[in-house]
């Protein structure tokens, strides 16, 4: 079930120079699932006119959280809000199929926003491979160690607890032989590389990141190419099996 309603900001915290964690009041009667998203609209503003989709980072009774990177006018304005109200529309989208046992998570950068809720919902089941540019961008490290079964992190430069390189290379080194379902979100270059290395028989679900306008499939502004033709990320996704995507 999705709804449209106004919501008060609980907090809007800067985690790095570009990345923020937004917490909003949320009705306890509305259920969400990992992999879904909501559209947030800045109230009484004509610029930007359209709302923006944000993956649900976390959801506890009465509160929903969104992790986002400032990368345009809309998110710049959003980062400056403190005790304002926003309009929430959602939740929308197909969610990650619930794992039946251990599973692999691959997160690239801000892609953590889509998979953190899944890791938390199924504690001590996730083998997490998390890639960021540098040590300062590692987010929620203590929480990830608490909720995940194993945590492997890649950065551009090796540190005492990270591996040097990109996250897909780290996965090939440490996780390629794990015969477990994969859940992933990150930049398209990561998804394309992941498709090359994943066994065809191994379930692999990816949350895709496309610009959206309406969120209900009417505008066709967020289509992605699949083996069955073009599909709408907002209604047919955002979670797809990687083998179905034409990348």
Coordinates of N, CA and C in Angstrom, one line a residue:
X1 N 0.8 -1.2 0.0 CA 0.0 0.0 0.0 C 0.9 1.2 0.0
X2 N 0.6 2.2 -0.9 CA 1.3 3.5 -0.8 C 0.3 4.6 -0.6
X3 N 0.8 5.7 0.0 CA 0.0 6.8 0.3 C 0.8 8.1 0.1
X4 N 0.1 9.2 0.1 CA 0.7 10.5 0.0 C 0.3 11.3 1.3
X5 N 1.3 11.8 2.0 CA 1.1 12.5 3.2 C 2.3 13.4 3.5
X6 N 2.0 14.4 4.4 CA 3.1 15.3 4.9 C 3.8 14.7 6.1
X7 N 5.1 14.9 6.2 CA 5.8 14.3 7.3 C 6.8 15.3 7.8
X8 N 7.0 15.3 9.1 CA 8.0 16.2 9.8 C 9.3 15.6 9.8
X9 N 10.3 16.5 9.6 CA 11.7 16.0 9.6 C 12.1 15.8 11.1
X10 N 12.6 14.7 11.4 CA 13.1 14.4 12.8 C 14.6 14.9 12.9
X11 N 15.4 14.5 11.9 CA 16.8 14.9 11.8 C 17.2 14.9 10.3
X12 N 18.3 15.6 10.0 CA 18.8 15.6 8.7 C 20.3 15.8 8.8
X13 N 21.0 14.8 9.1 CA 22.4 14.8 9.6 C 23.4 14.6 8.4
X14 N 24.4 15.5 8.4 CA 25.5 15.4 7.5 C 26.5 14.3 8.0
X15 N 26.7 13.3 7.2 CA 27.7 12.2 7.6 C 29.0 12.4 7.0
X16 N 29.0 13.0 5.8 CA 30.3 13.5 5.1 C 29.9 14.8 4.5
X17 N 30.8 15.4 3.7 CA 30.6 16.6 3.0 C 29.4 16.5 2.0
X18 N 29.2 15.3 1.5 CA 28.2 15.1 0.4 C 27.0 14.2 0.9
X19 N 27.2 13.4 1.9 CA 26.2 12.4 2.2 C 25.5 12.7 3.5
X20 N 24.1 12.6 3.4 CA 23.3 12.9 4.6 C 22.4 11.7 4.9
X21 N 21.9 11.7 6.2 CA 20.9 10.8 6.6 C 19.7 11.6 7.1
X22 N 18.6 11.4 6.4 CA 17.4 12.1 6.7 C 16.4 11.1 7.4
X23 N 15.9 11.6 8.5 CA 14.9 10.8 9.3 C 13.6 11.6 9.3
X24 N 12.5 10.9 9.0 CA 11.2 11.5 8.9 C 10.2 10.7 9.7
X25 N 9.2 11.4 10.2 CA 8.0 10.7 10.9 C 7.3 9.9 9.8
X26 N 6.8 8.7 10.2 CA 6.2 7.8 9.2 C 5.1 7.1 9.9
X27 N 3.9 7.0 9.3 CA 2.8 6.3 10.0 C 3.1 4.8 10.3
X28 N 2.8 4.4 11.5 CA 3.0 3.0 11.9 C 2.2 2.0 11.1
X29 N 1.1 2.5 10.5 CA 0.2 1.6 9.8 C 0.7 1.2 8.4
X30 N 1.7 1.9 7.9 CA 2.2 1.6 6.5 C 3.5 0.7 6.6
X31 N 3.4 -0.4 5.9 CA 4.5 -1.4 5.9 C 5.4 -1.1 4.7
X32 N 6.7 -1.3 4.9 CA 7.7 -1.2 3.9 C 8.6 -2.4 3.8
X33 N 9.3 -2.6 2.7 CA 10.1 -3.8 2.6 C 11.5 -3.3 2.0
X34 N 12.6 -4.0 2.3 CA 13.9 -3.7 1.7 C 13.9 -3.7 0.2
X35 N 14.4 -2.7 -0.4 CA 14.5 -2.5 -1.8 C 13.5 -1.6 -2.4
X36 N 12.4 -1.2 -1.6 CA 11.4 -0.3 -2.0 C 12.0 1.2 -1.9
X37 N 11.2 2.1 -2.4 CA 11.6 3.5 -2.4 C 10.4 4.4 -2.1
X38 N 10.6 5.6 -1.7 CA 9.6 6.6 -1.6 C 10.0 7.8 -2.5
X39 N 9.0 8.6 -2.9 CA 9.3 9.9 -3.5 C 9.1 11.0 -2.5
X40 N 10.1 11.8 -2.4 CA 10.0 13.0 -1.5 C 9.9 14.2 -2.3
X41 N 8.9 15.0 -1.8 CA 8.7 16.3 -2.5 C 8.8 17.5 -1.6
X42 N 9.5 18.5 -2.0 CA 9.7 19.7 -1.2 C 8.4 20.5 -1.2
X43 N 7.8 20.7 -0.1 CA 6.5 21.4 -0.1 C 6.6 22.8 -0.6
X44 N 5.5 23.2 -1.3 CA 5.3 24.6 -1.8 C 6.5 25.2 -2.6
X45 N 7.1 24.3 -3.3 CA 8.2 24.8 -4.2 C 7.9 24.4 -5.6
X46 N 8.1 25.3 -6.5 CA 7.9 25.0 -7.9 C 9.3 24.6 -8.6
X47 N 10.4 24.8 -7.9 CA 11.7 24.5 -8.5 C 12.5 23.9 -7.4
X48 N 12.8 22.6 -7.4 CA 12.3 21.6 -8.4 C 10.9 21.3 -8.3
X49 N 10.2 21.1 -9.4 CA 8.8 20.8 -9.4 C 8.5 19.4 -9.0
X50 N 9.3 18.4 -9.6 CA 9.0 17.0 -9.3 C 9.7 16.5 -8.1
X51 N 9.1 15.5 -7.4 CA 9.7 14.9 -6.3 C 10.9 14.0 -6.8
X52 N 11.6 13.5 -5.8 CA 12.8 12.6 -6.2 C 12.6 11.3 -5.4
X53 N 13.0 10.2 -6.1 CA 12.9 8.9 -5.5 C 14.1 8.6 -4.6
X54 N 13.9 8.0 -3.4 CA 15.0 7.7 -2.5 C 14.7 6.3 -1.9
X55 N 15.7 5.5 -2.0 CA 15.6 4.1 -1.4 C 15.4 4.2 0.1
X56 N 14.6 3.3 0.6 CA 14.3 3.2 2.0 C 15.6 2.6 2.7
X57 N 16.3 3.5 3.5 CA 17.5 3.0 4.1 C 17.2 2.2 5.4
X58 N 16.2 2.7 6.1 CA 15.8 2.0 7.4 C 14.4 2.4 7.7
X59 N 13.7 1.5 8.5 CA 12.3 1.8 8.9 C 12.1 1.1 10.2
X60 N 11.8 2.0 11.2 CA 11.4 1.5 12.5 C 10.0 2.1 12.8
X61 N 9.2 1.6 13.7 CA 7.9 2.1 14.0 C 7.9 3.6 14.2
X62 N 7.2 4.3 13.4 CA 7.0 5.8 13.5 C 8.1 6.6 12.8
X63 N 9.1 5.9 12.2 CA 10.2 6.7 11.6 C 10.8 5.9 10.4
X64 N 11.1 6.7 9.4 CA 11.7 6.2 8.2 C 12.9 7.0 7.8
X65 N 14.0 6.3 7.3 CA 15.2 7.0 7.1 C 15.7 6.8 5.6
X66 N 16.3 7.9 5.1 CA 16.8 7.9 3.7 C 18.3 8.4 3.7
X67 N 19.1 7.6 3.1 CA 20.5 8.0 2.9 C 20.7 8.5 1.5
X68 N 21.3 9.8 1.4 CA 21.4 10.4 0.1 C 22.6 11.2 -0.1
X69 N 23.0 11.3 -1.3 CA 24.2 12.1 -1.7 C 23.7 13.4 -2.3
X70 N 24.3 14.5 -2.0 CA 24.0 15.8 -2.6 C 24.6 15.9 -4.0
X71 N 23.8 15.9 -5.0 CA 24.3 15.9 -6.4 C 23.6 16.8 -7.4
X72 N 22.7 17.6 -6.9 CA 21.9 18.5 -7.8 C 21.1 19.5 -6.9
X73 N 20.3 20.3 -7.6 CA 19.6 21.3 -6.9 C 18.6 20.8 -5.9
X74 N 17.9 19.7 -6.2 CA 16.9 19.2 -5.3 C 17.5 18.7 -4.0
X75 N 18.6 17.9 -4.1 CA 19.2 17.3 -2.9 C 20.0 18.4 -2.2
X76 N 20.5 19.4 -2.9 CA 21.1 20.5 -2.2 C 20.1 21.3 -1.3
X77 N 18.9 21.5 -1.8 CA 17.9 22.2 -1.0 C 17.5 21.2 0.2
X78 N 17.3 20.0 -0.1 CA 17.0 19.0 0.9 C 18.0 19.0 2.0
X79 N 19.2 19.0 1.7 CA 20.3 19.0 2.7 C 20.2 20.2 3.7
X80 N 19.6 21.2 3.3 CA 19.5 22.5 4.1 C 18.3 22.5 5.0
X81 N 17.4 21.6 4.9 CA 16.2 21.5 5.7 C 16.5 20.9 7.0
X82 N 15.8 21.4 8.1 CA 16.1 20.9 9.4 C 14.8 20.5 10.1
X83 N 13.9 21.4 10.4 CA 12.6 21.0 11.1 C 11.4 21.2 10.2
X84 N 11.6 21.1 8.9 CA 10.5 21.4 7.9 C 9.6 20.2 7.8
X85 N 8.6 20.3 6.9 CA 7.8 19.2 6.5 C 8.1 18.9 5.0
X86 N 8.0 17.6 4.7 CA 8.1 17.1 3.3 C 6.9 16.3 3.0
X87 N 6.6 16.2 1.7 CA 5.6 15.3 1.3 C 6.2 14.0 0.9
X88 N 5.7 12.9 1.5 CA 6.1 11.5 1.1 C 5.1 10.9 0.3
X89 N 5.5 10.2 -0.8 CA 4.6 9.4 -1.6 C 5.2 8.0 -1.6
X90 N 4.5 7.0 -1.2 CA 5.1 5.7 -1.3 C 4.6 4.8 -0.1
X91 N 5.2 3.6 0.1 CA 6.3 3.1 -0.7 C 5.9 2.5 -2.0
X92 N 6.9 2.5 -2.9 CA 6.8 2.0 -4.3 C 7.8 0.9 -4.5
X93 N 7.5 0.1 -5.6 CA 8.4 -0.8 -6.2 C 8.5 -2.2 -5.6
X94 N 9.1 -3.1 -6.5 CA 9.3 -4.5 -6.1 C 10.5 -4.5 -5.1
X95 N 10.4 -5.3 -4.1 CA 11.4 -5.4 -3.1 C 12.3 -6.6 -3.3
X96 N 13.4 -6.7 -2.6 CA 14.3 -7.9 -2.7 C 13.5 -9.1 -2.2
X97 N 13.6 -10.2 -2.9 CA 13.0 -11.5 -2.4 C 13.7 -11.8 -1.1
X98 N 12.9 -12.2 -0.1 CA 13.5 -12.5 1.2 C 14.4 -13.7 1.2
X99 N 15.6 -13.6 1.7 CA 16.5 -14.8 1.7 C 16.1 -15.8 2.7
X100 N 16.4 -17.1 2.4 CA 16.0 -18.2 3.2 C 17.1 -18.6 4.1
X101 N 18.3 -18.1 3.9 CA 19.5 -18.4 4.7 C 20.5 -17.3 4.6
X102 N 21.8 -17.7 4.6 CA 22.8 -16.8 4.3 C 22.7 -16.2 2.9
X103 N 23.2 -15.0 2.7 CA 23.2 -14.4 1.4 C 24.4 -13.4 1.3
X104 N 24.6 -13.0 0.0 CA 25.7 -12.1 -0.3 C 25.1 -10.7 -0.6
X105 N 25.7 -9.6 -0.1 CA 25.3 -8.3 -0.4 C 26.6 -7.6 -1.0
X106 N 26.4 -6.9 -2.1 CA 27.4 -6.1 -2.7 C 26.9 -4.7 -2.9
X107 N 27.6 -3.7 -2.2 CA 27.1 -2.4 -2.2 C 28.2 -1.5 -2.7
X108 N 27.9 -0.6 -3.7 CA 28.9 0.3 -4.2 C 28.5 1.7 -3.8
X109 N 29.3 2.4 -2.9 CA 29.1 3.7 -2.5 C 27.7 3.9 -1.9
X110 N 27.0 4.9 -2.4 CA 25.7 5.2 -1.9 C 24.7 4.1 -2.1
X111 N 25.0 3.1 -2.9 CA 24.2 1.9 -3.0 C 23.9 1.2 -1.7
X112 N 24.7 1.5 -0.7 CA 24.4 1.0 0.7 C 22.9 1.4 1.1
X113 N 22.4 2.5 0.6 CA 21.1 3.0 0.9 C 20.0 2.0 0.7
X114 N 20.2 1.2 -0.4 CA 19.2 0.2 -0.8 C 19.3 -1.1 0.0
X115 N 20.5 -1.5 0.5 CA 20.7 -2.8 1.1 C 20.8 -2.8 2.6
X116 N 21.0 -1.7 3.2 CA 21.2 -1.7 4.7 C 20.0 -2.3 5.4
X117 N 18.8 -1.9 5.0 CA 17.6 -2.4 5.6 C 17.5 -3.9 5.5
X118 N 17.9 -4.4 4.4 CA 17.9 -5.9 4.2 C 18.9 -6.6 5.1
X119 N 20.1 -6.0 5.3 CA 21.1 -6.6 6.2 C 20.5 -6.6 7.6
X120 N 19.9 -5.5 8.0 CA 19.4 -5.3 9.3 C 18.2 -6.2 9.6
X121 N 17.4 -6.4 8.6 CA 16.2 -7.3 8.8 C 16.5 -8.7 8.9
X122 N 17.6 -9.2 8.4 CA 18.1 -10.6 8.5 C 19.5 -10.6 9.1
X123 N 19.5 -10.4 10.4 CA 20.8 -10.2 11.1 C 21.7 -11.5 11.1
X124 N 23.0 -11.3 10.9 CA 24.0 -12.3 10.9 C 23.8 -13.4 9.8
X125 N 23.2 -12.9 8.7 CA 23.0 -13.7 7.5 C 23.8 -13.2 6.3
X126 N 24.1 -11.9 6.3 CA 24.7 -11.3 5.1 C 26.2 -11.3 5.1
X127 N 26.8 -11.7 4.0 CA 28.2 -11.6 3.7 C 28.4 -10.3 2.9
X128 N 28.8 -9.3 3.5 CA 28.8 -7.9 2.9 C 30.1 -7.6 2.2
X129 N 30.0 -7.1 0.9 CA 31.1 -6.6 0.2 C 30.7 -5.1 -0.1
X130 N 31.5 -4.2 0.4 CA 31.1 -2.8 0.4 C 32.3 -2.0 -0.1
X131 N 32.0 -1.3 -1.2 CA 33.1 -0.5 -1.9 C 32.9 1.0 -1.8
X132 N 33.9 1.7 -1.4 CA 33.8 3.2 -1.3 C 35.2 3.7 -1.9
X133 N 35.2 5.0 -2.1 CA 36.4 5.6 -2.7 C 37.5 5.7 -1.6
X134 N 37.1 6.2 -0.4 CA 38.2 6.3 0.6 C 37.6 6.0 2.0
X135 N 38.5 5.9 3.0 CA 38.1 5.5 4.3 C 37.0 6.4 4.9
X136 N 37.0 7.7 4.6 CA 36.1 8.7 5.1 C 34.7 8.4 4.7
X137 N 34.5 7.7 3.6 CA 33.1 7.4 3.1 C 32.6 6.1 3.6
X138 N 33.3 5.4 4.5 CA 32.7 4.2 5.1 C 31.7 4.6 6.1
X139 N 30.4 4.2 5.8 CA 29.3 4.6 6.7 C 28.8 3.4 7.5
X140 N 28.4 3.7 8.7 CA 27.8 2.8 9.6 C 28.6 1.5 9.8
X141 N 29.9 1.7 10.0 CA 30.8 0.5 10.0 C 30.4 -0.4 11.3
X142 N 30.2 0.2 12.4 CA 29.9 -0.5 13.6 C 28.6 -1.3 13.5
X143 N 27.6 -0.6 12.9 CA 26.3 -1.2 12.7 C 26.4 -2.4 11.7
X144 N 27.1 -2.2 10.7 CA 27.3 -3.3 9.7 C 28.0 -4.5 10.3
X145 N 29.0 -4.2 11.1 CA 29.6 -5.4 11.8 C 28.7 -6.1 12.8
X146 N 27.7 -5.3 13.3 CA 26.8 -5.9 14.2 C 25.7 -6.8 13.5
X147 N 25.2 -6.3 12.4 CA 24.1 -6.9 11.7 C 24.6 -8.0 10.6
X148 N 25.8 -7.8 10.0 CA 26.2 -8.7 9.0 C 27.0 -9.8 9.6
X149 N 27.1 -10.9 8.8 CA 27.9 -12.1 9.3 C 29.4 -11.8 9.1
X150 N 29.7 -11.3 7.9 CA 31.0 -10.9 7.5 C 31.0 -9.6 6.8
X151 N 32.0 -8.7 7.0 CA 32.1 -7.4 6.3 C 33.4 -7.3 5.6
X152 N 33.4 -7.1 4.3 CA 34.6 -6.9 3.6 C 34.5 -5.5 2.9
X153 N 35.5 -4.7 3.0 CA 35.4 -3.3 2.5 C 36.6 -3.0 1.5
X154 N 36.3 -2.4 0.4 CA 37.3 -2.0 -0.5 C 37.4 -0.5 -0.6
X155 N 38.6 0.0 -0.7 CA 38.8 1.4 -0.9 C 39.9 1.6 -2.0
X156 N 40.1 2.8 -2.4 CA 41.1 3.0 -3.5 C 42.5 2.8 -2.9
X157 N 42.7 3.1 -1.6 CA 44.0 2.8 -1.0 C 43.8 1.9 0.2
X158 N 44.6 0.9 0.3 CA 44.5 -0.1 1.4 C 44.7 0.5 2.7
X159 N 43.9 0.1 3.7 CA 44.0 0.5 5.1 C 44.2 -0.7 6.0
X160 N 44.2 -0.5 7.3 CA 44.3 -1.6 8.2 C 43.1 -2.6 8.2
X161 N 42.0 -2.1 7.7 CA 40.8 -3.0 7.7 C 40.1 -3.0 6.3
X162 N 40.7 -2.4 5.3 CA 40.1 -2.4 4.0 C 41.0 -3.0 3.0
X163 N 40.5 -3.4 1.8 CA 41.2 -4.0 0.7 C 41.4 -2.9 -0.4
X164 N 42.5 -2.9 -1.1 CA 42.7 -2.0 -2.2 C 42.0 -2.5 -3.4
X165 N 41.2 -1.6 -4.1 CA 40.6 -1.9 -5.4 C 39.1 -1.7 -5.4
X166 N 38.5 -2.2 -6.4 CA 37.0 -2.0 -6.5 C 36.3 -3.2 -5.9
X167 N 35.0 -3.0 -5.6 CA 34.3 -4.0 -4.8 C 34.1 -5.3 -5.6
X168 N 34.0 -5.2 -6.9 CA 33.8 -6.4 -7.7 C 35.0 -7.3 -7.7
X169 N 36.2 -6.7 -7.6 CA 37.4 -7.4 -7.5 C 37.5 -8.1 -6.1
X170 N 37.1 -7.4 -5.1 CA 37.1 -7.9 -3.8 C 36.2 -9.1 -3.7
X171 N 35.0 -9.0 -4.3 CA 34.1 -10.1 -4.3 C 34.7 -11.3 -5.0
X172 N 35.3 -11.1 -6.2 CA 36.0 -12.2 -6.9 C 37.0 -12.9 -6.0
X173 N 37.7 -12.2 -5.2 CA 38.8 -12.7 -4.4 C 38.2 -13.5 -3.2
X174 N 37.2 -12.9 -2.5 CA 36.7 -13.4 -1.2 C 35.4 -14.1 -1.3
X175 N 34.6 -13.8 -2.3 CA 33.2 -14.4 -2.2 C 32.8 -15.2 -3.4
X176 N 33.6 -15.3 -4.5 CA 33.2 -15.9 -5.7 C 32.8 -17.4 -5.5
X177 N 33.4 -18.0 -4.5 CA 33.1 -19.5 -4.3 C 31.9 -19.7 -3.4
X178 N 31.3 -18.6 -2.9 CA 30.1 -18.8 -2.0 C 28.9 -19.0 -2.9
X179 N 28.3 -20.1 -2.8 CA 27.1 -20.5 -3.6 C 25.8 -20.0 -2.9
X180 N 25.7 -18.6 -2.8 CA 24.6 -18.0 -2.1 C 23.9 -17.0 -3.0
X181 N 22.7 -16.6 -2.8 CA 22.0 -15.6 -3.6 C 22.7 -14.2 -3.3
X182 N 22.7 -13.4 -4.3 CA 23.4 -12.1 -4.3 C 22.3 -11.0 -4.4
X183 N 22.5 -10.0 -3.5 CA 21.7 -8.8 -3.5 C 22.7 -7.6 -3.7
X184 N 22.4 -6.7 -4.7 CA 23.4 -5.7 -5.0 C 22.8 -4.4 -5.4
X185 N 23.5 -3.3 -5.1 CA 23.1 -2.0 -5.5 C 24.4 -1.1 -5.6
X186 N 24.5 -0.4 -6.7 CA 25.6 0.5 -6.9 C 25.6 1.1 -8.2
X187 N 26.7 1.8 -8.6 CA 26.7 2.5 -9.9 C 26.6 1.5 -11.1
X188 N 26.2 1.9 -12.2 CA 26.0 1.0 -13.3 C 27.2 0.3 -13.8
X189 N 28.4 0.9 -13.6 CA 29.6 0.3 -14.0 C 29.9 -0.9 -13.1
X190 N 29.5 -0.9 -11.8 CA 29.6 -2.0 -10.9 C 28.6 -3.1 -11.3
X191 N 27.4 -2.8 -11.7 CA 26.4 -3.7 -12.0 C 26.8 -4.5 -13.3
X192 N 27.4 -3.7 -14.3 CA 27.8 -4.4 -15.5 C 28.9 -5.4 -15.3
X193 N 29.9 -5.0 -14.4 CA 31.0 -5.9 -14.1 C 30.5 -7.1 -13.3
X194 N 29.5 -6.9 -12.4 CA 29.0 -8.0 -11.6 C 28.3 -9.0 -12.6
X195 N 27.6 -8.5 -13.6 CA 26.9 -9.5 -14.5 C 27.9 -10.4 -15.2
X196 N 29.1 -9.9 -15.5 CA 30.2 -10.7 -16.1 C 30.7 -11.8 -15.3
X197 N 30.7 -11.6 -14.0 CA 31.4 -12.6 -13.1 C 30.4 -13.5 -12.3
X198 N 29.1 -13.2 -12.3 CA 28.2 -14.0 -11.6 C 27.8 -15.2 -12.4
X199 N 27.8 -16.4 -11.7 CA 27.4 -17.6 -12.4 C 25.9 -17.5 -12.8
X200 N 25.6 -17.9 -14.0 CA 24.2 -17.8 -14.6 C 23.2 -18.5 -13.7
X201 N 23.6 -19.5 -13.0 CA 22.6 -20.3 -12.2 C 22.5 -19.7 -10.8
X202 N 23.3 -18.7 -10.4 CA 23.3 -18.1 -9.1 C 22.3 -16.9 -9.1
X203 N 21.3 -17.0 -8.2 CA 20.4 -15.9 -8.1 C 21.1 -14.6 -7.8
X204 N 20.8 -13.5 -8.5 CA 21.5 -12.2 -8.3 C 20.4 -11.1 -8.6
X205 N 20.1 -10.4 -7.5 CA 19.1 -9.4 -7.6 C 19.7 -8.0 -7.4
X206 N 19.5 -7.1 -8.3 CA 20.1 -5.8 -8.3 C 19.0 -4.7 -8.3
X207 N 19.2 -3.7 -7.5 CA 18.4 -2.5 -7.5 C 19.0 -1.5 -8.4
X208 N 18.2 -1.1 -9.4 CA 18.8 -0.2 -10.4 C 18.4 1.3 -10.0
X209 N 19.3 2.2 -10.5 CA 19.1 3.6 -10.1 C 18.9 4.4 -11.4
X210 N 17.6 4.7 -11.6 CA 17.2 5.5 -12.8 C 16.5 6.8 -12.3
X211 N 16.6 7.8 -13.1 CA 15.7 9.0 -12.8 C 14.3 8.7 -12.9
X212 N 13.4 9.2 -12.0 CA 12.0 8.9 -12.1 C 11.3 10.2 -12.0
X213 N 10.1 10.3 -12.5 CA 9.2 11.4 -12.4 C 7.9 11.1 -11.6
X214 N 7.1 10.2 -12.2 CA 5.8 10.0 -11.6 C 5.8 8.9 -10.5
X215 N 6.7 7.9 -10.7 CA 6.7 6.8 -9.7 C 5.7 5.8 -9.8
X216 N 4.7 5.9 -10.8 CA 3.7 5.0 -10.9 C 3.6 4.3 -12.3
X217 N 4.6 4.6 -13.1 CA 4.7 4.0 -14.4 C 4.0 4.7 -15.6
X218 N 3.5 5.8 -15.3 CA 2.7 6.5 -16.3 C 3.5 7.3 -17.3
X219 N 4.7 7.8 -16.9 CA 5.4 8.8 -17.7 C 6.5 8.0 -18.6
X220 N 6.8 6.8 -18.3 CA 7.8 6.0 -19.0 C 9.2 6.7 -19.0
X221 N 9.5 7.5 -17.9 CA 10.7 8.2 -17.9 C 11.9 7.4 -17.2
X222 N 11.6 6.2 -16.8 CA 12.7 5.4 -16.1 C 12.8 4.0 -16.6
X223 N 12.6 3.9 -17.9 CA 12.7 2.5 -18.5 C 14.1 2.0 -18.6
X224 N 14.2 0.7 -18.5 CA 15.5 0.0 -18.6 C 15.3 -1.2 -19.5
X225 N 16.3 -1.5 -20.3 CA 16.3 -2.6 -21.3 C 16.4 -4.0 -20.6
X226 N 15.5 -4.9 -20.9 CA 15.6 -6.3 -20.4 C 15.3 -7.2 -21.6
X227 N 15.5 -8.5 -21.3 CA 15.3 -9.5 -22.3 C 13.8 -9.6 -22.8
X228 N 12.9 -9.1 -21.9 CA 11.5 -9.1 -22.3 C 11.1 -7.7 -22.8
X229 N 12.0 -6.9 -23.2 CA 11.7 -5.5 -23.7 C 12.0 -4.5 -22.6
X230 N 11.6 -3.3 -22.9 CA 11.8 -2.2 -21.9 C 10.8 -2.3 -20.7
X231 N 11.4 -2.2 -19.5 CA 10.5 -2.2 -18.3 C 10.7 -0.9 -17.5
X232 N 9.7 -0.6 -16.7 CA 9.7 0.6 -15.9 C 10.4 0.3 -14.6
X233 N 11.4 1.0 -14.2 CA 12.1 0.8 -13.0 C 11.1 1.1 -11.8
X234 N 10.3 2.0 -11.9 CA 9.4 2.4 -10.7 C 8.4 1.4 -10.4
X235 N 7.9 0.7 -11.4 CA 6.8 -0.3 -11.1 C 7.2 -1.8 -11.3
X236 N 8.0 -2.0 -12.4 CA 8.5 -3.4 -12.6 C 9.8 -3.7 -11.7
X237 N 10.4 -2.6 -11.3 CA 11.6 -2.7 -10.4 C 11.3 -2.0 -9.1
X238 N 12.3 -1.4 -8.5 CA 13.7 -1.2 -9.0 C 14.5 -2.5 -8.9
X239 N 14.0 -3.6 -8.3 CA 14.8 -4.8 -8.1 C 14.5 -5.7 -9.3
X240 N 15.6 -6.1 -10.0 CA 15.5 -7.0 -11.1 C 16.5 -8.2 -10.9
X241 N 16.3 -9.3 -11.5 CA 17.3 -10.3 -11.6 C 18.3 -9.8 -12.7
X242 N 19.6 -9.9 -12.3 CA 20.6 -9.4 -13.2 C 20.7 -10.0 -14.5
X243 N 20.3 -11.3 -14.6 CA 20.4 -12.0 -15.9 C 19.3 -11.6 -16.8
X244 N 18.3 -10.9 -16.4 CA 17.3 -10.4 -17.2 C 17.6 -9.0 -17.9
X245 N 18.6 -8.4 -17.3 CA 19.0 -7.0 -17.8 C 19.9 -7.1 -19.0
X246 N 19.7 -6.2 -20.0 CA 20.6 -6.0 -21.1 C 21.5 -4.8 -20.8
X247 N 22.7 -5.1 -20.4 CA 23.6 -4.0 -19.9 C 24.7 -3.8 -20.9

